[in-house]
Amino acid sequence: MNHWLIKSEPNAFSLDDLKRNKREPWDGVRNYQARNFMRDDMRVGDKVFFYHSNCAEPGIVGLAKVASKPYPDPTQFDPDDSHFDPKSRRDNPRWILVDMAYVRTLKRTISLRELKDCPELADFALVRKGNRLSVMPVDKADWDFILGLE
DNA sequence: GCCAACGTTGGC
DNA sequence: GCCAACGTTGGC
């Protein structure tokens, strides 16, 4: 069992959207490191922090879980989609995703500000300067500590 | 809206 | 293979 954090801009796709849809292909990820985590390391049932970025109060707002095995992101083949990738081929897809399923909404947002102020989380990738990864692993110890803040 | 940090692209 | 230019992310 691995633990993860995924970012989403609530203006584009929020935790409430995931709650409404119950389940969602985590499409549009166009970063190789993030792709590799989904393709190689995620397992059905892995627990996931849902993080809101680019908003009034960036932070962890809920829990999700990995709900499928990896498969090709269909948006890469759709010329009308903003994530269309003309260099990707159907017989050798470049972008791989998994489905995410809603688990629950936290009682309160655990803000980035608060996480940055925790010395226990000094090594957590999310709080390190310049971090831009939209899919990242979370140590079990960090996961438990963060949930304990709720 | 600003801008620092980072990843990707492409000329050489 | 280097690296400058460019585009994107995302906090503030």
PDB file of C-alpha atoms (C1' of nucleotides) in Angstrom:
ATOM      1  CA  MET A   1       0.000   0.000   0.000  1.00  0.00           C
ATOM      2  CA  ASN A   2       1.347   3.340  -1.073  1.00  0.00           C
ATOM      3  CA  HIS A   3       0.093   6.789  -0.204  1.00  0.00           C
ATOM      4  CA  TRP A   4      -0.190   9.711  -2.596  1.00  0.00           C
ATOM      5  CA  LEU A   5      -1.122  13.340  -3.056  1.00  0.00           C
ATOM      6  CA  ILE A   6      -2.795  14.702  -6.179  1.00  0.00           C
ATOM      7  CA  LYS A   7      -3.288  18.371  -6.973  1.00  0.00           C
ATOM      8  CA  SER A   8      -6.225  19.901  -8.732  1.00  0.00           C
ATOM      9  CA  GLU A   9      -7.303  23.456  -9.342  1.00  0.00           C
ATOM     10  CA  PRO A  10     -10.778  23.701  -7.830  1.00  0.00           C
ATOM     11  CA  ASN A  11     -11.802  26.084 -10.604  1.00  0.00           C
ATOM     12  CA  ALA A  12     -11.178  23.270 -13.058  1.00  0.00           C
ATOM     13  CA  PHE A  13     -12.008  20.159 -11.003  1.00  0.00           C
ATOM     14  CA  SER A  14     -12.705  20.269  -7.279  1.00  0.00           C
ATOM     15  CA  LEU A  15     -13.166  17.660  -4.590  1.00  0.00           C
ATOM     16  CA  ASP A  16     -16.899  18.382  -4.755  1.00  0.00           C
ATOM     17  CA  ASP A  17     -16.783  17.515  -8.455  1.00  0.00           C
ATOM     18  CA  LEU A  18     -15.176  14.182  -7.589  1.00  0.00           C
ATOM     19  CA  LYS A  19     -17.785  13.632  -4.888  1.00  0.00           C
ATOM     20  CA  ARG A  20     -20.538  14.255  -7.421  1.00  0.00           C
ATOM     21  CA  ASN A  21     -18.989  12.004 -10.083  1.00  0.00           C
ATOM     22  CA  LYS A  22     -17.866   9.409  -7.502  1.00  0.00           C
ATOM     23  CA  ARG A  23     -15.049   8.425  -9.831  1.00  0.00           C
ATOM     24  CA  GLU A  24     -12.945  10.207 -12.428  1.00  0.00           C
ATOM     25  CA  PRO A  25     -10.131   9.372 -14.863  1.00  0.00           C
ATOM     26  CA  TRP A  26      -7.197  11.462 -13.661  1.00  0.00           C
ATOM     27  CA  ASP A  27      -6.555  12.828 -17.135  1.00  0.00           C
ATOM     28  CA  GLY A  28      -4.506  15.720 -18.419  1.00  0.00           C
ATOM     29  CA  VAL A  29      -1.335  14.952 -16.474  1.00  0.00           C
ATOM     30  CA  ARG A  30       1.528  15.897 -18.792  1.00  0.00           C
ATOM     31  CA  ASN A  31       4.561  15.454 -16.611  1.00  0.00           C
ATOM     32  CA  TYR A  32       6.731  12.364 -16.924  1.00  0.00           C
ATOM     33  CA  GLN A  33       7.473  11.953 -13.240  1.00  0.00           C
ATOM     34  CA  ALA A  34       3.790  12.180 -12.351  1.00  0.00           C
ATOM     35  CA  ARG A  35       2.942   9.786 -15.160  1.00  0.00           C
ATOM     36  CA  ASN A  36       5.513   7.285 -13.959  1.00  0.00           C
ATOM     37  CA  PHE A  37       4.015   7.263 -10.478  1.00  0.00           C
ATOM     38  CA  MET A  38       0.585   6.482 -11.922  1.00  0.00           C
ATOM     39  CA  ARG A  39       1.876   3.966 -14.443  1.00  0.00           C
ATOM     40  CA  ASP A  40       4.389   2.104 -12.309  1.00  0.00           C
ATOM     41  CA  ASP A  41       3.654   2.544  -8.632  1.00  0.00           C
ATOM     42  CA  MET A  42      -0.051   3.091  -7.997  1.00  0.00           C
ATOM     43  CA  ARG A  43      -2.198   0.121  -6.986  1.00  0.00           C
ATOM     44  CA  VAL A  44      -5.958  -0.146  -6.768  1.00  0.00           C
ATOM     45  CA  GLY A  45      -6.955   0.861  -3.254  1.00  0.00           C
ATOM     46  CA  ASP A  46      -3.985   3.150  -2.568  1.00  0.00           C
ATOM     47  CA  LYS A  47      -5.012   6.127  -0.454  1.00  0.00           C
ATOM     48  CA  VAL A  48      -4.709   9.641  -1.867  1.00  0.00           C
ATOM     49  CA  PHE A  49      -4.755  13.163  -0.449  1.00  0.00           C
ATOM     50  CA  PHE A  50      -6.783  15.536  -2.632  1.00  0.00           C
ATOM     51  CA  TYR A  51      -5.096  18.953  -2.735  1.00  0.00           C
ATOM     52  CA  HIS A  52      -6.514  22.216  -4.051  1.00  0.00           C
ATOM     53  CA  SER A  53      -3.965  24.423  -5.796  1.00  0.00           C
ATOM     54  CA  ASN A  54      -4.145  27.892  -7.318  1.00  0.00           C
ATOM     55  CA  CYS A  55      -6.963  29.066  -5.082  1.00  0.00           C
ATOM     56  CA  ALA A  56      -7.696  31.230  -2.077  1.00  0.00           C
ATOM     57  CA  GLU A  57      -6.562  28.659   0.468  1.00  0.00           C
ATOM     58  CA  PRO A  58      -4.300  26.011  -1.071  1.00  0.00           C
ATOM     59  CA  GLY A  59      -4.328  22.823   0.973  1.00  0.00           C
ATOM     60  CA  ILE A  60      -5.497  19.266   1.475  1.00  0.00           C
ATOM     61  CA  VAL A  61      -9.277  19.110   1.401  1.00  0.00           C
ATOM     62  CA  GLY A  62     -10.149  15.428   1.244  1.00  0.00           C
ATOM     63  CA  LEU A  63      -9.312  11.801   0.608  1.00  0.00           C
ATOM     64  CA  ALA A  64      -9.555   9.748  -2.539  1.00  0.00           C
ATOM     65  CA  LYS A  65      -8.344   6.328  -3.574  1.00  0.00           C
ATOM     66  CA  VAL A  66      -6.877   4.725  -6.661  1.00  0.00           C
ATOM     67  CA  ALA A  67      -9.789   3.027  -8.425  1.00  0.00           C
ATOM     68  CA  SER A  68      -8.283   1.425 -11.535  1.00  0.00           C
ATOM     69  CA  LYS A  69      -5.195  -0.061 -13.011  1.00  0.00           C
ATOM     70  CA  PRO A  70      -3.205   2.248 -15.299  1.00  0.00           C
ATOM     71  CA  TYR A  71      -4.430   2.767 -18.848  1.00  0.00           C
ATOM     72  CA  PRO A  72      -3.808   5.291 -21.669  1.00  0.00           C
ATOM     73  CA  ASP A  73      -5.199   8.807 -21.127  1.00  0.00           C
ATOM     74  CA  PRO A  74      -7.820   9.139 -23.903  1.00  0.00           C
ATOM     75  CA  THR A  75      -7.475  12.937 -24.063  1.00  0.00           C
ATOM     76  CA  GLN A  76      -4.035  12.592 -25.687  1.00  0.00           C
ATOM     77  CA  PHE A  77      -5.701  11.263 -28.865  1.00  0.00           C
ATOM     78  CA  ASP A  78      -8.501  13.850 -29.053  1.00  0.00           C
ATOM     79  CA  PRO A  79      -7.587  16.804 -31.315  1.00  0.00           C
ATOM     80  CA  ASP A  80     -10.379  18.847 -29.753  1.00  0.00           C
ATOM     81  CA  ASP A  81      -9.079  18.361 -26.218  1.00  0.00           C
ATOM     82  CA  SER A  82      -6.692  20.869 -24.674  1.00  0.00           C
ATOM     83  CA  HIS A  83      -4.450  17.960 -23.638  1.00  0.00           C
ATOM     84  CA  PHE A  84      -4.174  16.552 -27.162  1.00  0.00           C
ATOM     85  CA  ASP A  85      -0.653  15.310 -27.883  1.00  0.00           C
ATOM     86  CA  PRO A  86       0.026  14.990 -31.619  1.00  0.00           C
ATOM     87  CA  LYS A  87       3.252  13.110 -30.932  1.00  0.00           C
ATOM     88  CA  SER A  88       1.560  10.300 -29.030  1.00  0.00           C
ATOM     89  CA  ARG A  89       0.609   7.163 -30.947  1.00  0.00           C
ATOM     90  CA  ARG A  90      -2.192   4.717 -30.183  1.00  0.00           C
ATOM     91  CA  ASP A  91       0.184   1.782 -30.503  1.00  0.00           C
ATOM     92  CA  ASN A  92       2.602   3.458 -28.107  1.00  0.00           C
ATOM     93  CA  PRO A  93       0.684   5.894 -25.873  1.00  0.00           C
ATOM     94  CA  ARG A  94       2.776   8.479 -24.100  1.00  0.00           C
ATOM     95  CA  TRP A  95       0.371   9.400 -21.271  1.00  0.00           C
ATOM     96  CA  ILE A  96      -1.001   6.903 -18.776  1.00  0.00           C
ATOM     97  CA  LEU A  97      -3.527   7.533 -16.025  1.00  0.00           C
ATOM     98  CA  VAL A  98      -5.547   5.826 -13.317  1.00  0.00           C
ATOM     99  CA  ASP A  99      -9.092   6.461 -12.117  1.00  0.00           C
ATOM    100  CA  MET A 100      -9.573   8.223  -8.798  1.00  0.00           C
ATOM    101  CA  ALA A 101     -12.571   7.618  -6.548  1.00  0.00           C
ATOM    102  CA  TYR A 102     -14.016   9.885  -3.870  1.00  0.00           C
ATOM    103  CA  VAL A 103     -13.548   8.756  -0.274  1.00  0.00           C
ATOM    104  CA  ARG A 104     -14.397  11.661   2.013  1.00  0.00           C
ATOM    105  CA  THR A 105     -14.085  15.376   2.649  1.00  0.00           C
ATOM    106  CA  LEU A 106     -11.935  16.452   5.584  1.00  0.00           C
ATOM    107  CA  LYS A 107     -13.644  18.265   8.443  1.00  0.00           C
ATOM    108  CA  ARG A 108     -11.463  21.255   7.585  1.00  0.00           C
ATOM    109  CA  THR A 109      -8.879  22.238   5.012  1.00  0.00           C
ATOM    110  CA  ILE A 110      -5.345  21.459   6.107  1.00  0.00           C
ATOM    111  CA  SER A 111      -3.703  24.415   4.457  1.00  0.00           C
ATOM    112  CA  LEU A 112      -0.320  24.584   2.783  1.00  0.00           C
ATOM    113  CA  ARG A 113       0.533  27.336   5.247  1.00  0.00           C
ATOM    114  CA  GLU A 114      -0.090  25.004   8.163  1.00  0.00           C
ATOM    115  CA  LEU A 115       1.842  22.128   6.586  1.00  0.00           C
ATOM    116  CA  LYS A 116       4.812  24.404   5.960  1.00  0.00           C
ATOM    117  CA  ASP A 117       4.851  25.344   9.626  1.00  0.00           C
ATOM    118  CA  CYS A 118       5.206  21.724  10.780  1.00  0.00           C
ATOM    119  CA  PRO A 119       8.854  20.803  11.421  1.00  0.00           C
ATOM    120  CA  GLU A 120       7.793  17.145  11.235  1.00  0.00           C
ATOM    121  CA  LEU A 121       7.048  17.638   7.516  1.00  0.00           C
ATOM    122  CA  ALA A 122      10.317  19.313   6.534  1.00  0.00           C
ATOM    123  CA  ASP A 123      11.097  16.513   4.063  1.00  0.00           C
ATOM    124  CA  PHE A 124       7.616  16.297   2.566  1.00  0.00           C
ATOM    125  CA  ALA A 125       7.897  17.154  -1.147  1.00  0.00           C
ATOM    126  CA  LEU A 126       4.794  19.352  -1.140  1.00  0.00           C
ATOM    127  CA  VAL A 127       6.272  21.938   1.210  1.00  0.00           C
ATOM    128  CA  ARG A 128       9.662  22.165  -0.439  1.00  0.00           C
ATOM    129  CA  LYS A 129      10.388  25.257  -2.444  1.00  0.00           C
ATOM    130  CA  GLY A 130       9.592  25.182  -6.117  1.00  0.00           C
ATOM    131  CA  ASN A 131       7.620  21.973  -5.960  1.00  0.00           C
ATOM    132  CA  ARG A 132       5.405  21.635  -9.022  1.00  0.00           C
ATOM    133  CA  LEU A 133       4.643  17.946  -9.161  1.00  0.00           C
ATOM    134  CA  SER A 134       0.922  17.272  -9.445  1.00  0.00           C
ATOM    135  CA  VAL A 135       1.178  13.627  -8.394  1.00  0.00           C
ATOM    136  CA  MET A 136       3.567  12.694  -5.603  1.00  0.00           C
ATOM    137  CA  PRO A 137       4.120   9.926  -3.071  1.00  0.00           C
ATOM    138  CA  VAL A 138       3.537  10.549   0.639  1.00  0.00           C
ATOM    139  CA  ASP A 139       5.469   8.668   3.323  1.00  0.00           C
ATOM    140  CA  LYS A 140       3.282   6.623   5.641  1.00  0.00           C
ATOM    141  CA  ALA A 141       4.598   8.600   8.603  1.00  0.00           C
ATOM    142  CA  ASP A 142       3.769  11.915   6.913  1.00  0.00           C
ATOM    143  CA  TRP A 143       0.352  10.612   5.909  1.00  0.00           C
ATOM    144  CA  ASP A 144      -0.483   9.649   9.486  1.00  0.00           C
ATOM    145  CA  PHE A 145       0.876  12.914  10.864  1.00  0.00           C
ATOM    146  CA  ILE A 146      -1.154  15.027   8.437  1.00  0.00           C
ATOM    147  CA  LEU A 147      -4.363  13.105   9.116  1.00  0.00           C
ATOM    148  CA  GLY A 148      -3.687  13.642  12.811  1.00  0.00           C
ATOM    149  CA  LEU A 149      -3.897  17.410  12.218  1.00  0.00           C
ATOM    150  CA  GLU A 150      -7.511  17.125  11.146  1.00  0.00           C
TER     151      GLU A 150
ATOM    152  C1'  DG B   1      -1.251  40.022 -11.863  1.00  0.00           C
ATOM    153  C1'  DC B   2       3.538  39.085 -10.586  1.00  0.00           C
ATOM    154  C1'  DC B   3       7.249  36.238 -10.691  1.00  0.00           C
ATOM    155  C1'  DA B   4      10.297  32.324  -9.083  1.00  0.00           C
ATOM    156  C1'  DA B   5      11.017  27.674 -10.046  1.00  0.00           C
ATOM    157  C1'  DC B   6      10.970  24.168 -12.991  1.00  0.00           C
ATOM    158  C1'  DG B   7      10.425  21.163 -17.342  1.00  0.00           C
ATOM    159  C1'  DT B   8      10.744  20.972 -22.257  1.00  0.00           C
ATOM    160  C1'  DT B   9      12.287  22.253 -26.747  1.00  0.00           C
ATOM    161  C1'  DG B  10      15.421  22.975 -30.290  1.00  0.00           C
ATOM    162  C1'  DG B  11      19.578  25.210 -32.353  1.00  0.00           C
ATOM    163  C1'  DC B  12      24.220  24.445 -32.472  1.00  0.00           C
TER     164       DC B  12
ATOM    165  C1'  DG C   1      25.154  16.996 -25.097  1.00  0.00           C
ATOM    166  C1'  DC C   2      24.899  21.883 -23.789  1.00  0.00           C
ATOM    167  C1'  DC C   3      22.147  25.575 -22.739  1.00  0.00           C
ATOM    168  C1'  DA C   4      19.198  29.626 -23.893  1.00  0.00           C
ATOM    169  C1'  DA C   5      14.557  30.476 -24.755  1.00  0.00           C
ATOM    170  C1'  DC C   6      10.185  29.504 -23.795  1.00  0.00           C
ATOM    171  C1'  DG C   7       5.902  27.782 -21.513  1.00  0.00           C
ATOM    172  C1'  DT C   8       3.711  26.296 -17.293  1.00  0.00           C
ATOM    173  C1'  DT C   9       2.827  25.871 -12.399  1.00  0.00           C
ATOM    174  C1'  DG C  10       1.211  27.790  -8.442  1.00  0.00           C
ATOM    175  C1'  DG C  11       1.955  30.652  -4.171  1.00  0.00           C
ATOM    176  C1'  DC C  12       1.359  35.099  -2.906  1.00  0.00           C
TER     177       DC C  12
END
